[in-house]
mmCIF file of C-alpha atoms in Angstrom:
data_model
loop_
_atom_site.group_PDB
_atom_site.id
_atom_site.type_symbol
_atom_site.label_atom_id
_atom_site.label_comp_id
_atom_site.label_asym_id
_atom_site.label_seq_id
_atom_site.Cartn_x
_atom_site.Cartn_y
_atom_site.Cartn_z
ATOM 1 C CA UNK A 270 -29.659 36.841 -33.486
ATOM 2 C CA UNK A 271 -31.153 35.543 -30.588
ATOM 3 C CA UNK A 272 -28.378 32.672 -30.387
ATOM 4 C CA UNK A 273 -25.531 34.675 -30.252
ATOM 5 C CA UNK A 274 -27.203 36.673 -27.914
ATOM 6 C CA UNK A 275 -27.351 33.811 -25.776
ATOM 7 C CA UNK A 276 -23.945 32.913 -26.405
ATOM 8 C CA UNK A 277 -22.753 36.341 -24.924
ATOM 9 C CA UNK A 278 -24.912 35.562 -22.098
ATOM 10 C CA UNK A 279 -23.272 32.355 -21.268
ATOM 11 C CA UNK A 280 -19.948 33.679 -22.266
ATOM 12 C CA UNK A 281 -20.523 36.724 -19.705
ATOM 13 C CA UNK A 282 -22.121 34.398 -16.878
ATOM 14 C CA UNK A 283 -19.405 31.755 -17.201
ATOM 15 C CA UNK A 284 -16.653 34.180 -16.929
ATOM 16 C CA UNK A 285 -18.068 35.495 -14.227
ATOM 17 C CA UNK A 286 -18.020 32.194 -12.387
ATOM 18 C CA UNK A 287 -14.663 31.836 -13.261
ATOM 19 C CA UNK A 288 -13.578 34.824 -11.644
ATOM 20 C CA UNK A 289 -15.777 34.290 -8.016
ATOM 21 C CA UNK A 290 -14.209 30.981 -8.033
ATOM 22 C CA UNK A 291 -10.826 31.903 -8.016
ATOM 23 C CA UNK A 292 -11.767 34.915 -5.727
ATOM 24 C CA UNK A 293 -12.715 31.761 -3.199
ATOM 25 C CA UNK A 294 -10.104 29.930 -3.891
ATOM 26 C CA UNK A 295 -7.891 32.985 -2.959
ATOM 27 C CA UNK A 296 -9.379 33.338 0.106
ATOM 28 C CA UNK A 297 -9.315 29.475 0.880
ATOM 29 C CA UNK A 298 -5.758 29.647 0.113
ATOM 30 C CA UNK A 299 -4.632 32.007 2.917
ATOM 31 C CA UNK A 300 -5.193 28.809 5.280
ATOM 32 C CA UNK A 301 -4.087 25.355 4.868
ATOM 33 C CA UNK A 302 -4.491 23.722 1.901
ATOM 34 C CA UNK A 303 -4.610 19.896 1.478
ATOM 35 C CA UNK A 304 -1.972 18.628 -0.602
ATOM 36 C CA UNK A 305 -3.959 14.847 -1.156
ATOM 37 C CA UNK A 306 -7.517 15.112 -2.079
ATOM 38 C CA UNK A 307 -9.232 11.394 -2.448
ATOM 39 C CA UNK A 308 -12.951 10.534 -4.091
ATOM 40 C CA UNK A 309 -14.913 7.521 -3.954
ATOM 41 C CA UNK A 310 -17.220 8.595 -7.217
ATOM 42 C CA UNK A 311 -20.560 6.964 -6.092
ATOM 43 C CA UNK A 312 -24.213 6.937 -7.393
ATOM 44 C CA UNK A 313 -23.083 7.229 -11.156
ATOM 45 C CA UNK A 314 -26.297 4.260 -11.684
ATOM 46 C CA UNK A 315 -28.758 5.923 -9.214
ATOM 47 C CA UNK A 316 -28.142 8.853 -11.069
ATOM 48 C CA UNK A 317 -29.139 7.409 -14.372
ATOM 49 C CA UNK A 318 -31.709 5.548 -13.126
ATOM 50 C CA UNK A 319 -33.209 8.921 -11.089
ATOM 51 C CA UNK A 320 -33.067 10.294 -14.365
ATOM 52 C CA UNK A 321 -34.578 8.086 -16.921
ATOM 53 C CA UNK A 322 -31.306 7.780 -18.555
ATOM 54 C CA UNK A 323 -30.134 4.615 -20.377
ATOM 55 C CA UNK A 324 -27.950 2.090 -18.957
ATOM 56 C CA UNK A 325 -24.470 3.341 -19.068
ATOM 57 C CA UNK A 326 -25.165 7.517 -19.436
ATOM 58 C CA UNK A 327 -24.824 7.739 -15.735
ATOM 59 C CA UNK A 328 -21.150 7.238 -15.647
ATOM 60 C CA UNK A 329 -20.862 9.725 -18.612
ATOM 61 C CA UNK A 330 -22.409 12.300 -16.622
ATOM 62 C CA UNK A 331 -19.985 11.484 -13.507
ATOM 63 C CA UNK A 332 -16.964 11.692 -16.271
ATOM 64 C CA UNK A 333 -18.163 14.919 -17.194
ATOM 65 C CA UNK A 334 -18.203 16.009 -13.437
ATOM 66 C CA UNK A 335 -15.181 14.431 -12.540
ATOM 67 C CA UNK A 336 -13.302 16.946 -15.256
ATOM 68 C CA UNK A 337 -14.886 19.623 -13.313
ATOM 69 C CA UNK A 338 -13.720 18.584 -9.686
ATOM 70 C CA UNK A 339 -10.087 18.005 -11.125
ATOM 71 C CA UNK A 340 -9.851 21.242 -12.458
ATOM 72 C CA UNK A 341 -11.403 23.016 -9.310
ATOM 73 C CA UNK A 342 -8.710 21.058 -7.210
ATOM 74 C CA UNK A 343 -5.552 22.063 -9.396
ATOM 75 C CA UNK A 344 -7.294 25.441 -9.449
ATOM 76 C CA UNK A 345 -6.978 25.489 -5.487
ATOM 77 C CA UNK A 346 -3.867 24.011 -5.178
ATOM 78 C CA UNK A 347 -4.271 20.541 -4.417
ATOM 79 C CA UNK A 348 -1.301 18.395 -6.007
ATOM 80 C CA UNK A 349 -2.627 15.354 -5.535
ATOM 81 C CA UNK A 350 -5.748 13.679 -6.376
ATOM 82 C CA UNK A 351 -7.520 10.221 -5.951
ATOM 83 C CA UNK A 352 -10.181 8.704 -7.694
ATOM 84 C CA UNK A 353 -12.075 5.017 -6.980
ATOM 85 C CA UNK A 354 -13.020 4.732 -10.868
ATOM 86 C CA UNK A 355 -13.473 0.565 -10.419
ATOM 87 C CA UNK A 356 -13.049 -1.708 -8.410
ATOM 88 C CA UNK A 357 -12.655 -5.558 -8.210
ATOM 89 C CA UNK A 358 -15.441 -6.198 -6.862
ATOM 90 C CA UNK A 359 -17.133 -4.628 -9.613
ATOM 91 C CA UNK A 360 -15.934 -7.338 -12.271
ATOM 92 C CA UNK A 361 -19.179 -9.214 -10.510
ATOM 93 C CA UNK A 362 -21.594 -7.377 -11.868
ATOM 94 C CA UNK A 363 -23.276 -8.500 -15.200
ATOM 95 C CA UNK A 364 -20.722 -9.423 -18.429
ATOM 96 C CA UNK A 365 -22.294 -6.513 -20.671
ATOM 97 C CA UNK A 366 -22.200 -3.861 -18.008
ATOM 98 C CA UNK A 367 -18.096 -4.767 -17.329
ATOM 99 C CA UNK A 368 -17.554 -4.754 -21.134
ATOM 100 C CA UNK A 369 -19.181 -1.343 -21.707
ATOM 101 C CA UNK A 370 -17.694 -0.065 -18.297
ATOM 102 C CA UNK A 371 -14.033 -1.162 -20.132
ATOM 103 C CA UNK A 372 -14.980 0.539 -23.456
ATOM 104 C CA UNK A 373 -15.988 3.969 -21.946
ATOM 105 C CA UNK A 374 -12.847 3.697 -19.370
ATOM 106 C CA UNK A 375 -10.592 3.042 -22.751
ATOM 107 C CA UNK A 376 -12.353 6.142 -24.368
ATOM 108 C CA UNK A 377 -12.024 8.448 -21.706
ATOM 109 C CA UNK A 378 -8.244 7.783 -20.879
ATOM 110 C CA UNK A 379 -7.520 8.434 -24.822
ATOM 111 C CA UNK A 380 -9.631 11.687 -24.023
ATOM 112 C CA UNK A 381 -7.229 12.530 -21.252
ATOM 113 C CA UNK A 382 -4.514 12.926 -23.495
ATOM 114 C CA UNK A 383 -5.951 14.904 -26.078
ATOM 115 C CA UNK A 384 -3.526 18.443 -26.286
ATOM 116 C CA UNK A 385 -6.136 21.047 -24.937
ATOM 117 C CA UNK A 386 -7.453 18.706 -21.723
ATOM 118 C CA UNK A 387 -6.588 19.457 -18.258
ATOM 119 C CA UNK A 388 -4.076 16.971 -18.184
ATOM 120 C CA UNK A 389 -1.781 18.837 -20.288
ATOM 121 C CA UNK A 390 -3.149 22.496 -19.122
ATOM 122 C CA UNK A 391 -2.110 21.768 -15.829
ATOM 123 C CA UNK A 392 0.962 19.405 -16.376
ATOM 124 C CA UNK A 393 -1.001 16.190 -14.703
ATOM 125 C CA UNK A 394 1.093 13.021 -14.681
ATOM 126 C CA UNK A 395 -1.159 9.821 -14.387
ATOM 127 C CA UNK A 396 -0.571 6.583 -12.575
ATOM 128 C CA UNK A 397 -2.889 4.156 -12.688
ATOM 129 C CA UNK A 398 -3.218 1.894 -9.184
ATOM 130 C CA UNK A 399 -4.211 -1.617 -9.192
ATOM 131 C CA UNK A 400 -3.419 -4.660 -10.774
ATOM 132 C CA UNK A 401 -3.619 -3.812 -14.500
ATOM 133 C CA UNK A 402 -3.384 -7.777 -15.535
ATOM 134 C CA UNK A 403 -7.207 -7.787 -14.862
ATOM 135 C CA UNK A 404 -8.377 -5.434 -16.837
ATOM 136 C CA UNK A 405 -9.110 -5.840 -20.880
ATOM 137 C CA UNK A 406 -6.099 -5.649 -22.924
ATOM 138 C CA UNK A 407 -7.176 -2.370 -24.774
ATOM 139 C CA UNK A 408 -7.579 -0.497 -21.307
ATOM 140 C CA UNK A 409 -4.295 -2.155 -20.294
ATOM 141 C CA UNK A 410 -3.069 -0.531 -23.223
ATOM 142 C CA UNK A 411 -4.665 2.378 -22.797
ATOM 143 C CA UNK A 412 -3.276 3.144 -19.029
ATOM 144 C CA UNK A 413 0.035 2.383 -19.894
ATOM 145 C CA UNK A 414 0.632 4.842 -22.855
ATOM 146 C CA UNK A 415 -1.547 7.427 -20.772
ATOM 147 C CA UNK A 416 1.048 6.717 -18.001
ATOM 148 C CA UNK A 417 4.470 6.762 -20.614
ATOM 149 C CA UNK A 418 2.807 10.203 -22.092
ATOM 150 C CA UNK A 419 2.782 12.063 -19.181
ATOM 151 C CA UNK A 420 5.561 10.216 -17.084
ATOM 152 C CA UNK A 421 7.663 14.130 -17.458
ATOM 153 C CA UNK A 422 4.742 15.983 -16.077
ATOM 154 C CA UNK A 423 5.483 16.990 -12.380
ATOM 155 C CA UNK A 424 2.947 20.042 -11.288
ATOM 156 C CA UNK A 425 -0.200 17.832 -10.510
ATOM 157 C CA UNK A 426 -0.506 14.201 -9.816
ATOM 158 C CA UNK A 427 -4.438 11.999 -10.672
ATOM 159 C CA UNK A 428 -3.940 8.603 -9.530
ATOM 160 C CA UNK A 429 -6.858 6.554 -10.837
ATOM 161 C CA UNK A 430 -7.697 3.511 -9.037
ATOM 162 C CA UNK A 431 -8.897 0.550 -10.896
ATOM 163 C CA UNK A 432 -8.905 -3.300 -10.602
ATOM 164 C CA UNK A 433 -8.183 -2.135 -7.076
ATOM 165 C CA UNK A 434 -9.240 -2.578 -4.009
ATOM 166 C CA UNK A 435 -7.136 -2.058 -0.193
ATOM 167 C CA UNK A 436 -7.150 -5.917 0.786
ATOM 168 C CA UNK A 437 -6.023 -6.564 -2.351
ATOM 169 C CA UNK A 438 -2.940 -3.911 -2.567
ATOM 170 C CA UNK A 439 -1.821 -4.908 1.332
ATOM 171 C CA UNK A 440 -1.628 -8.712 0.214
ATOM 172 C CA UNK A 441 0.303 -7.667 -3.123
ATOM 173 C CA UNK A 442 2.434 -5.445 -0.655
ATOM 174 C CA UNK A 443 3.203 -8.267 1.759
ATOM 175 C CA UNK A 444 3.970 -10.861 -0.765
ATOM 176 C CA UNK A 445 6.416 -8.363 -2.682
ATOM 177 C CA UNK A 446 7.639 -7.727 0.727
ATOM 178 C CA UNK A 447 8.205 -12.213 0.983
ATOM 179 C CA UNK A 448 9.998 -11.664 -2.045
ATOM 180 C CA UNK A 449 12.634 -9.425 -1.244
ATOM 181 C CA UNK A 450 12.927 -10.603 2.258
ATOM 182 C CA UNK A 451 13.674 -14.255 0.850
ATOM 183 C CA UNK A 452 16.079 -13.032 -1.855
ATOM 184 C CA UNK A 453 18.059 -11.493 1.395
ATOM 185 C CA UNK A 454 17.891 -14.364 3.170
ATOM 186 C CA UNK A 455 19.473 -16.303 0.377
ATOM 187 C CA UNK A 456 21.846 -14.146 -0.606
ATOM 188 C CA UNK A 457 23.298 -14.344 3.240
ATOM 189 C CA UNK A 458 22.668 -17.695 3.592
ATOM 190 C CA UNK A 459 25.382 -17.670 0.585
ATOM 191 C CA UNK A 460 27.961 -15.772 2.283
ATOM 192 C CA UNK A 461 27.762 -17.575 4.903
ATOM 193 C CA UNK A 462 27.944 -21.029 3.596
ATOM 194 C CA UNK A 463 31.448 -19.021 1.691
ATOM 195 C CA UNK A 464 32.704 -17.980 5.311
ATOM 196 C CA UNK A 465 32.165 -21.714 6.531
ATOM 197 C CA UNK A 466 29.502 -20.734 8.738
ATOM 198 C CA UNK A 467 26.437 -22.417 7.654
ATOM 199 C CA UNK A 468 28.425 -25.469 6.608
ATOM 200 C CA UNK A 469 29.575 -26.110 9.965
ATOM 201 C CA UNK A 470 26.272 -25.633 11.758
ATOM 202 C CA UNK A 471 24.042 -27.695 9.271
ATOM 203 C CA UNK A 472 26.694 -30.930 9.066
ATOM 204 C CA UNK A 473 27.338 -30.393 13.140
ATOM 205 C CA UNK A 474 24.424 -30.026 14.736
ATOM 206 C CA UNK A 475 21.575 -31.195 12.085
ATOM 207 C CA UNK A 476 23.733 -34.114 10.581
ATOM 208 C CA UNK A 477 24.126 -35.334 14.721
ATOM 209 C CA UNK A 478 20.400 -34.754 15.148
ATOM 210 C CA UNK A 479 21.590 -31.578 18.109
ATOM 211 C CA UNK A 480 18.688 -28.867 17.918
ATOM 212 C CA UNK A 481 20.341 -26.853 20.502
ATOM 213 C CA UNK A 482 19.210 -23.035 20.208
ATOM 214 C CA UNK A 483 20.944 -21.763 23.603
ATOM 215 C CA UNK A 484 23.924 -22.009 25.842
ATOM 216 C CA UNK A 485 21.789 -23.318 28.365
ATOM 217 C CA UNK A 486 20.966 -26.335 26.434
ATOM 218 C CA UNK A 487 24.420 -26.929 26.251
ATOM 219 C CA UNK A 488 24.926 -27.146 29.712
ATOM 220 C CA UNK A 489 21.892 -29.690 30.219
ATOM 221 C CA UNK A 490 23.702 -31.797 28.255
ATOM 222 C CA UNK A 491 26.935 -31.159 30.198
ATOM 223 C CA UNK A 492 25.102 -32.219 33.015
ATOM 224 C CA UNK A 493 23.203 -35.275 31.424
ATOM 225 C CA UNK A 494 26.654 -36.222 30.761
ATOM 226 C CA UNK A 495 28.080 -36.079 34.299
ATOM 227 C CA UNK A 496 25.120 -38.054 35.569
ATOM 228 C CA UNK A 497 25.622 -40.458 33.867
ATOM 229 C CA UNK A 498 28.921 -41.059 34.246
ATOM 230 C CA UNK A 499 27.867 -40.897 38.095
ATOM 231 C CA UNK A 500 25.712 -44.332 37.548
ATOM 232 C CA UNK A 501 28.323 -45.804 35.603
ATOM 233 C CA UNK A 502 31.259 -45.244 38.309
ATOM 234 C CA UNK A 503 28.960 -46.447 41.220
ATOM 235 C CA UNK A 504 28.102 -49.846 38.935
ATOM 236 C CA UNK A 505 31.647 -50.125 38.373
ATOM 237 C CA UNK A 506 32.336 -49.471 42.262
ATOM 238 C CA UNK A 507 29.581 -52.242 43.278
ATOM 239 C CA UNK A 508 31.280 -55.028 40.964
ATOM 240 C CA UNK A 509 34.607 -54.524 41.784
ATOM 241 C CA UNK A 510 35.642 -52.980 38.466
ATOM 242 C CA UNK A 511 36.813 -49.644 39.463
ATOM 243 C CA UNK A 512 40.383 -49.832 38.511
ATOM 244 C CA UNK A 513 43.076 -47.548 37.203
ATOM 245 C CA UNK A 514 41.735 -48.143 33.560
ATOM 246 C CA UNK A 515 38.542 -47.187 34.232
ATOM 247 C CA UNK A 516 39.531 -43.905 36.023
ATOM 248 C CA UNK A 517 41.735 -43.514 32.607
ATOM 249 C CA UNK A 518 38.518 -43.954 30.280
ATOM 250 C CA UNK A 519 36.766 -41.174 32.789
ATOM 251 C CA UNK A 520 39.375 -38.729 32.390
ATOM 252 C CA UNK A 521 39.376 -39.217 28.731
ATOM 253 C CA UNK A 522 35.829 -38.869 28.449
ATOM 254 C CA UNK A 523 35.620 -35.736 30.528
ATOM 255 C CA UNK A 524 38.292 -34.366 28.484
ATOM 256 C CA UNK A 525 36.519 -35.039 25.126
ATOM 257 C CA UNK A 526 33.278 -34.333 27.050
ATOM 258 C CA UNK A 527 34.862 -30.304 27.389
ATOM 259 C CA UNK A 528 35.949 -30.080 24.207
ATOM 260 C CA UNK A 529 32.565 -31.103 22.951
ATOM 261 C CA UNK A 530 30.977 -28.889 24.835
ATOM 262 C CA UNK A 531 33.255 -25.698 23.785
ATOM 263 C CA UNK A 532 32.552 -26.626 20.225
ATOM 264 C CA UNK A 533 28.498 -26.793 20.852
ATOM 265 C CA UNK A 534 28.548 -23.699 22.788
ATOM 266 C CA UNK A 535 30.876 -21.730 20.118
ATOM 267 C CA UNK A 536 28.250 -23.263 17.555
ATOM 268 C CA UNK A 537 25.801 -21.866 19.286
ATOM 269 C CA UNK A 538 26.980 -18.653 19.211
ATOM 270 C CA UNK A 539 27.499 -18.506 15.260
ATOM 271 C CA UNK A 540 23.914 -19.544 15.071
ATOM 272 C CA UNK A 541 22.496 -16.516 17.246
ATOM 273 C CA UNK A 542 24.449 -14.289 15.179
ATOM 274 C CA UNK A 543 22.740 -15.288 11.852
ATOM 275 C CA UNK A 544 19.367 -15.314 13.913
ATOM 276 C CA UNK A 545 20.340 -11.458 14.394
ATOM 277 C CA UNK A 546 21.500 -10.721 10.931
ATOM 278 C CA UNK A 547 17.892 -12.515 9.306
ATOM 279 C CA UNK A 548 16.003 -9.400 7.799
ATOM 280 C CA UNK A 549 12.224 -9.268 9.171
ATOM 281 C CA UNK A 550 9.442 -7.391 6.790
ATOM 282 C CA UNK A 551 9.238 -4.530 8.848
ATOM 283 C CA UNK A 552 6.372 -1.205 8.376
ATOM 284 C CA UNK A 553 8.556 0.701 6.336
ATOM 285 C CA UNK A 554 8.673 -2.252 4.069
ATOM 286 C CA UNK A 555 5.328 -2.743 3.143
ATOM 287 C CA UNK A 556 4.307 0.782 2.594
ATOM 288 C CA UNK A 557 6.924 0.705 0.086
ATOM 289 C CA UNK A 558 5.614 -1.622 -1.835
ATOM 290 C CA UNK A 559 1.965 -0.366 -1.439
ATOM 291 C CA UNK A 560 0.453 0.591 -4.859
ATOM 292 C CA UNK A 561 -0.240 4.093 -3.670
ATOM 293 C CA UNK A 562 3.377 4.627 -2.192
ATOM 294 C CA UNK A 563 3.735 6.924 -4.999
ATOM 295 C CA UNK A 564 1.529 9.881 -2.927
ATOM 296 C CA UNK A 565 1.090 11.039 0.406
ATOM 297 C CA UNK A 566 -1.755 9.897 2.256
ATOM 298 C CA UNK A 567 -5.226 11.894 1.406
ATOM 299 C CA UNK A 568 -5.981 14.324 3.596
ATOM 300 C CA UNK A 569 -9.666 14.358 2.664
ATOM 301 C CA UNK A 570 -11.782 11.767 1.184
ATOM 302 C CA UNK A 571 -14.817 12.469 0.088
ATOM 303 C CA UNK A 572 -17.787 10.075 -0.851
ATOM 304 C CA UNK A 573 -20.815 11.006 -2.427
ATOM 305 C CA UNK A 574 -24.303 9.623 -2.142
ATOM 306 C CA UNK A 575 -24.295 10.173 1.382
ATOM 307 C CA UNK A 576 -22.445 6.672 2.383
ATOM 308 C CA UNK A 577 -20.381 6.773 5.494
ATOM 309 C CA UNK A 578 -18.350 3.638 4.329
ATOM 310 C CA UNK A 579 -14.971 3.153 2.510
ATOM 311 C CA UNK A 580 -16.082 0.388 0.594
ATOM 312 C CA UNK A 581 -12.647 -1.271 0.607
ATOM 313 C CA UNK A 582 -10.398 1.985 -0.461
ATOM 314 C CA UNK A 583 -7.212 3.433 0.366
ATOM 315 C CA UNK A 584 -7.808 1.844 4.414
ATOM 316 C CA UNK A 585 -4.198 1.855 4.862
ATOM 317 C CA UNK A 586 -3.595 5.251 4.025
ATOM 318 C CA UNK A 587 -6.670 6.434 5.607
ATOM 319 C CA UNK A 588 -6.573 6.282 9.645
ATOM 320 C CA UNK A 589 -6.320 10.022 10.163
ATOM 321 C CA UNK A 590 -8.116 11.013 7.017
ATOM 322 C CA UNK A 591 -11.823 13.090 7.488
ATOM 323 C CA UNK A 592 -14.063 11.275 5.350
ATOM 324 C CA UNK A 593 -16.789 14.312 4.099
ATOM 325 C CA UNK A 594 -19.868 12.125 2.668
ATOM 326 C CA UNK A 595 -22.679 14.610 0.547
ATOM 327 C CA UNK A 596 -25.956 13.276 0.115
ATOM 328 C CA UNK A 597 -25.252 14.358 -3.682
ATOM 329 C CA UNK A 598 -24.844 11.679 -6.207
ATOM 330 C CA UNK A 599 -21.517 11.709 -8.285
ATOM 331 C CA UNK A 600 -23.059 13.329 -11.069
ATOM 332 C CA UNK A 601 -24.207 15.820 -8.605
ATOM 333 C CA UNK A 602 -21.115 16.931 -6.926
ATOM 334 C CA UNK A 603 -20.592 20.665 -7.560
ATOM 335 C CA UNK A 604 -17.874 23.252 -6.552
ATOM 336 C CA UNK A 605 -19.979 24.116 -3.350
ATOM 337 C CA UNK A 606 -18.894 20.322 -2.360
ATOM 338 C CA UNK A 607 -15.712 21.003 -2.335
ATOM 339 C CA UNK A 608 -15.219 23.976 -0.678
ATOM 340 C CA UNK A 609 -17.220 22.831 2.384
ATOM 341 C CA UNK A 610 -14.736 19.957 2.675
ATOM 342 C CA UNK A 611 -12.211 22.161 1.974
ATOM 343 C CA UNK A 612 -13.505 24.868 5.305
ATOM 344 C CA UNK A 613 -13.947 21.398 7.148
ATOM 345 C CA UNK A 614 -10.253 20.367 6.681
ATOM 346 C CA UNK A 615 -9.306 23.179 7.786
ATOM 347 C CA UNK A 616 -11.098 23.844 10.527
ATOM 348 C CA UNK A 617 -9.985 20.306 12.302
ATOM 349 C CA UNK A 618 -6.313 20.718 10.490
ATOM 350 C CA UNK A 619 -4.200 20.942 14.011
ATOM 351 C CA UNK A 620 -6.154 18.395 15.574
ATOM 352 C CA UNK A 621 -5.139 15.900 12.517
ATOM 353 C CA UNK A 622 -1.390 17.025 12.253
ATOM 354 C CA UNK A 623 -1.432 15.852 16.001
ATOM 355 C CA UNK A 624 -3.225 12.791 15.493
ATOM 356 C CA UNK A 625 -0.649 12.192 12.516
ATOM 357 C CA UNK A 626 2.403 12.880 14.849
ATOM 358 C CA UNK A 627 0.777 10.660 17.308
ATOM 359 C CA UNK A 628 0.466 7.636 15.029
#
């Protein structure tokens, strides 16, 4: 008796936080609402440790919570959210701590997919950011059916972050950015050697040791020429030797000199052109190939524990981002969290658009 009692007591009381939530989120929604929300899920250990827990309950407990926070978000609106679930610096810690940190991760993205979780309540589609090739091969195997399941969801996006950290996905960027930009170069480098372009500049000017770059280098050597032609006429003038033939020879060589010299400079030419047509790695190019290019940049992150530091996440997509940093541990993170990030954003929300427009 007294057990179902208390059932209808938590039945009544949880449906009753249910409804003042959405009555919040109602009222929350009349201003802006972020589209990106971004979480760096911190103090899952303290936690444990504050409570006498064993080794490993703490990040159950910040699972649990996370669930909570993803559901609140959808609830308000948000399309988009970001979690820091592991990084790569955290394959340093100790061997047994990694290996259950991979288990419970495999666990919990098989939990994910289950058919009455959020992730199919709300129509989430997963993508998993970092480089996958360091994690275990059941995780591995894990993310990528959890990603293939819910590729043809398209209402709410969770992007879970893991092998990952920012240095890591700007240098991946930039050398898939080397890759593309070399294939180009190749692949004009071929039509050009087709036109007769390239031929004629390597076997001309690199075959005759010529590393001329400008028209005015050509005309140095124009005038290197006439000098010296200048010493040799006054030798030939001193002894005696300036006859007929040798005016001959100078003609000839000024002729051959001007035809040399309209072939350099025309060379020259050709080779600015290609110079132009070279493709650089420009902005645009590395934020395409950024792991997160599949979102928007976060308009909130949020870090809890109280630690004002990113800690080596999302720093490219962050510079006009309002970091909101509780004093709660992950585990501790409530809805009351939330919303006061959520009042913050808002408050400061034209002053970021303009900072956005600005940069």
């Amino acid at each position: 008796m007294r057990k179902t009692t208390g059932n209808i007591v938590g039945q009544f009381f949880g449906g009753l936080h249910c409804y003042l939530r959405r009555c919040i989120f109602a009222i929350l929604s009349v201003g802006p609402v972020p589209s990106h929300i971004a979480f760096i899920m911190d103090g899952n250990r303290r936690y444990a440790k504050k409570k006498n827990m064993e080794e490993g309950d703490g990040h159950k407990a910040g699972f649990e919570v996370l669930t909570s926070i993803l559901r609140y978000c959808y609830e308000l609106g948000v399309k988009y959210v970001t979690v820091y679930a592991f990084s790569i610096d955290n394959f340093k810690r100790k061997s047994k701590e990694v290996k259950s940190l991979m288990e419970l991760m495999r666990k919990k993205i098989e939990e994910l997919l289950e058919q009455e979780s959020l992730i199919n309540e709300y129509g989430v589609r997963l993508h998993f950011i970092g480089d996958m090739q360091l994690l275990t091969e059941p995780v591995r195997a894990a993310a990528e059916r959890a990603t293939r399941v819910t590729a043809h969801n398209n209402q709410r996006v969770l992007l879970i972050c893991v092998a990952y950290t920012s240095r890591h996905e700007i240098v991946h960027a930039v050398q898939e950015c080397s890759k593309e930009k070399f294939n180009e170069i190749q692949t004009l480098k071929e039509e050009k050697v087709t036109n007769g372009a390239f031929s004629r500049i390597d076997q001309g000017l690199k075959g005759n040791d010529f590393g001329l770059l400008s028209q005015d280098s050509c005309k140095e050597y124009r005038n290197a020429i006439k000098a010296c032609s200048t010493e040799v006429e006054s030798a030939a003038r001193n002894d005696g030797l300036y006859e007929n033939n040798i005016e001959n020879h100078i003609d000839n060589d000024t002729e051959a000199e001007t035809t040399l010299y309209n072939g350099l400079v025309e060379l020259t030419k050709e080779r600015k052109d290609i110079q132009d047509e070279v493709p650089f790695i420009k902005l645009a190019d590395i934020e395409k190939n950024m792991y997160m290019a599949v979102a928007p940049d976060p308009d909130i992150l949020i870090r809890s524990s109280g630690e004002a530091r990113l800690s080596n996440f999302l720093l490219w997509q962050t510079t006009t981002c309002p970091l909101y940093a509780p004093t709660a541990l992950w585990p501790e993170i409530g809805l009351r969290h939330l919303i006061w990030a959520v009042l913050n954003f808002q408050r400061h929300y034209f002053y970021l658009e303009k900072k956005k427009k600005q940069s």
